[in-house]
mmCIF file of C-alpha atoms in Angstrom:
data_model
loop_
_atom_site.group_PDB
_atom_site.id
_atom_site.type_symbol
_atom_site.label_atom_id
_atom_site.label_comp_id
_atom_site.label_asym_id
_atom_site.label_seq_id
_atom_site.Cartn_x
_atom_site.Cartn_y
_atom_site.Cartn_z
ATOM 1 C CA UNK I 1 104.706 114.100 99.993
ATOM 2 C CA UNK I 2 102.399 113.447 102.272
ATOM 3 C CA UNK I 3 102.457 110.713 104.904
ATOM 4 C CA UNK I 4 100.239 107.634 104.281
ATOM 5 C CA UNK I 5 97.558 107.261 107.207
ATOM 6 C CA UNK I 6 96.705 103.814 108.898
ATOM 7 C CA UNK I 7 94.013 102.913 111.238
ATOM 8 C CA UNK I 8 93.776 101.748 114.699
ATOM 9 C CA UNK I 9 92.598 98.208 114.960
ATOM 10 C CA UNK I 10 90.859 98.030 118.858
ATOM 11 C CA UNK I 11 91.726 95.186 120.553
ATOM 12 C CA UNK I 12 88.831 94.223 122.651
ATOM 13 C CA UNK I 13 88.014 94.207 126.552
ATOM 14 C CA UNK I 14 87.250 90.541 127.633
ATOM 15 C CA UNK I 15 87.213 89.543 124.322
ATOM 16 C CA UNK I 16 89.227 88.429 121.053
ATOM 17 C CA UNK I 17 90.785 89.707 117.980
ATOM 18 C CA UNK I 18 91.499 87.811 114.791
ATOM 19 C CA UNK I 19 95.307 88.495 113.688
ATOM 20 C CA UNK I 20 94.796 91.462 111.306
ATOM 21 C CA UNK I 21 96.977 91.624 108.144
ATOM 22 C CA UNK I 22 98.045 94.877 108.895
ATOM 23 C CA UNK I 23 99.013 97.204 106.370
ATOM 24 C CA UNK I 24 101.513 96.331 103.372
ATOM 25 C CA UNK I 25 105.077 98.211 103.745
ATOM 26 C CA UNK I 26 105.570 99.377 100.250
ATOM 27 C CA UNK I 27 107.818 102.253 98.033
ATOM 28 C CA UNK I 28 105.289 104.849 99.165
ATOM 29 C CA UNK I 29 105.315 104.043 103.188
ATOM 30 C CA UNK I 30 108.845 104.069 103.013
ATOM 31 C CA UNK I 31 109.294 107.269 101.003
ATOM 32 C CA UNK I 32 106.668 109.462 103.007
ATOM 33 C CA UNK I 33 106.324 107.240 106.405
ATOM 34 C CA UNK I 34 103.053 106.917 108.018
ATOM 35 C CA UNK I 35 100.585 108.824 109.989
ATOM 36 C CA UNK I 36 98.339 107.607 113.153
ATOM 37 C CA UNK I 37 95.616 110.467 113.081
ATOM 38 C CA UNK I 38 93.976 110.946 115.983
ATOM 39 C CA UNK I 39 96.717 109.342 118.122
ATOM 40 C CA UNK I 40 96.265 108.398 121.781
ATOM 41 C CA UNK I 41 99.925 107.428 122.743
ATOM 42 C CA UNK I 42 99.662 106.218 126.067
ATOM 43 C CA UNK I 43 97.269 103.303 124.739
ATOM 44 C CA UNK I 44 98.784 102.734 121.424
ATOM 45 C CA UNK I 45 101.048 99.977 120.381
ATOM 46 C CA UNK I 46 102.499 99.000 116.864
ATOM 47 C CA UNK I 47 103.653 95.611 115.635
ATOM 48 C CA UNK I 48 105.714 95.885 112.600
ATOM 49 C CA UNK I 49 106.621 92.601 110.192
ATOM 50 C CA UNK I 50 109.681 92.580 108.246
ATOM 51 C CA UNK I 51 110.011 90.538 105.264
ATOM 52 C CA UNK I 52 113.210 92.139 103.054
ATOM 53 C CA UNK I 53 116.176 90.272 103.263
ATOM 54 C CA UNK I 54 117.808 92.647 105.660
ATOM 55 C CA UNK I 55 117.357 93.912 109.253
ATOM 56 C CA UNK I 56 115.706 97.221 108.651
ATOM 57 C CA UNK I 57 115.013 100.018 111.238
ATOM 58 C CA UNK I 58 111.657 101.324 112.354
ATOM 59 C CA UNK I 59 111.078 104.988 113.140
ATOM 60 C CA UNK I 60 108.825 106.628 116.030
ATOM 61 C CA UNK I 61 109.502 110.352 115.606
ATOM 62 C CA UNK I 62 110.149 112.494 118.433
ATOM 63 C CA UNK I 63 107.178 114.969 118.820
ATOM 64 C CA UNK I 64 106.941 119.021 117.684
ATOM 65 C CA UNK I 65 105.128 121.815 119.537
ATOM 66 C CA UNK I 66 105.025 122.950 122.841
ATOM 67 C CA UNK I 67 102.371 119.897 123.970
ATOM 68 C CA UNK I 68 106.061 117.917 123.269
ATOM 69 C CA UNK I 69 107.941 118.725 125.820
ATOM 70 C CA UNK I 70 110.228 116.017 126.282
ATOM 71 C CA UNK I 71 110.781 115.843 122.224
ATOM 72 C CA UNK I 72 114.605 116.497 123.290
ATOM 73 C CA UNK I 73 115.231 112.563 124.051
ATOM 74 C CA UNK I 74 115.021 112.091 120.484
ATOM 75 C CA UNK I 75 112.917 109.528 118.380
ATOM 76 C CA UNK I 76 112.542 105.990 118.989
ATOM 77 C CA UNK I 77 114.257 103.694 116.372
ATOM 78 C CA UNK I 78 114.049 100.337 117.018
ATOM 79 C CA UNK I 79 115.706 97.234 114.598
ATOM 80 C CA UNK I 80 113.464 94.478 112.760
ATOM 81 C CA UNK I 81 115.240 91.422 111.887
ATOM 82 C CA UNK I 82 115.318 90.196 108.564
ATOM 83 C CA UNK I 83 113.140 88.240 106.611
ATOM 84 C CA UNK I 84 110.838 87.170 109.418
ATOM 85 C CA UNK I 85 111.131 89.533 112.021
ATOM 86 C CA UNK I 86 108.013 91.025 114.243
ATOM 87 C CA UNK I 87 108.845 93.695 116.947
ATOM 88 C CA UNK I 88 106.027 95.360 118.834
ATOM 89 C CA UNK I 89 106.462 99.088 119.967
ATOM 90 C CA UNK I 90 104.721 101.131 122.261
ATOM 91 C CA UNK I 91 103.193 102.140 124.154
ATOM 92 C CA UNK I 92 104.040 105.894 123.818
ATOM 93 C CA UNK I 93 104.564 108.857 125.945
ATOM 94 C CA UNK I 94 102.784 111.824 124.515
ATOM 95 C CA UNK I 95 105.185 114.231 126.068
ATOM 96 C CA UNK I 96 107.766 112.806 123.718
ATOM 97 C CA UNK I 97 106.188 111.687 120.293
ATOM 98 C CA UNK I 98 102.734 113.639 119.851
ATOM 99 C CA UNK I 99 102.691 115.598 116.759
ATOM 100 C CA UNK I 100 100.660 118.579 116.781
ATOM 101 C CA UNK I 101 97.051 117.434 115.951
ATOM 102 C CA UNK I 102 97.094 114.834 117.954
ATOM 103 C CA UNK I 103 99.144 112.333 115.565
ATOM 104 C CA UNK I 104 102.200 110.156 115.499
ATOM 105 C CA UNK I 105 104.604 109.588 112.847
ATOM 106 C CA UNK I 106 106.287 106.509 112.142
ATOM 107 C CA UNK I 107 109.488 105.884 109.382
ATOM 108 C CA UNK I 108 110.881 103.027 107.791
ATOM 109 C CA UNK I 109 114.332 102.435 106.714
ATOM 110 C CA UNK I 110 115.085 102.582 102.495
ATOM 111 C CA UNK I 111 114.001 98.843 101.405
ATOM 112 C CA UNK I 112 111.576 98.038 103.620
ATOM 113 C CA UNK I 113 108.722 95.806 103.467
ATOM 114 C CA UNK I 114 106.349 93.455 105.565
ATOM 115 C CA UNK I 115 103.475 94.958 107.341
ATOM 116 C CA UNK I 116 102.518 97.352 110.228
ATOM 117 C CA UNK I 117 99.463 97.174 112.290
ATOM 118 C CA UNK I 118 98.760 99.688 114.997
ATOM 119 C CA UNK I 119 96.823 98.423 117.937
ATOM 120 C CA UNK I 120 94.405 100.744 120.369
ATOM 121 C CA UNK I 121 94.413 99.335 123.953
ATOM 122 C CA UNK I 122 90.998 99.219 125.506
ATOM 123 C CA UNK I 123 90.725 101.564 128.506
ATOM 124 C CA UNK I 124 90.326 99.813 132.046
ATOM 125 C CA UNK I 125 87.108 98.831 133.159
#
């Protein structure tokens, strides 16, 4: 199946952003995971919610290809607390977890839900 794609959502340079909702966790995400097209590791961070009654763990997958090249330390799973957990990931090496075509995969543990929201850091001015 394939992977369900979510947006960035900029933050802004000497400015604000409004908390986004972020994109529901649901059956599908969980089955198939997501995709961040047009990834740009170094300036992207992810903040996922968890809501289910259990502490759940959140996938980065290690890159493929030879752009990948330090793919051998492995993915990045990290643990969300239960029912009202938030842990921000990121930024990201692109040596490590860029997929060929310039994208980044993330996975959620069976039973899942909450949100994710993936965040593009403005570049320096």
């Amino acid at each position: 199946m394939a992977r369900t794609a979510v947006n960035y959502t900029p933050l802004v340079p000497n400015g604000h952003l409004t908390d986004p909702a972020g994109t529901t966790i649901d059956s599908t995400l969980v089955t198939n995971g997501v995709v961040i097209n047009a990834a740009d590791p170094e300036r992207t961070v992810i903040r996922v919610t968890n809501t289910s009654g259990a502490a759940k763990a959140v996938t980065v997958k290690a890159g493929a290809g030879s752009h990948a090249w330090l793919a051998g330390q492995g993915d990045s799973v990290t643990t969300v607390a239960l029912t009202t957990g938030v842990e921000w990931l990121g930024p990201f090496t692109s040596a490590r977890f860029q997929q060929k075509g310039t994208k980044l995969y993330v996975d959620f543990a069976s039973g899942t839900t909450g949100t994710i929201t993936v965040f593009k850091l403005p570049k320096a001015y």
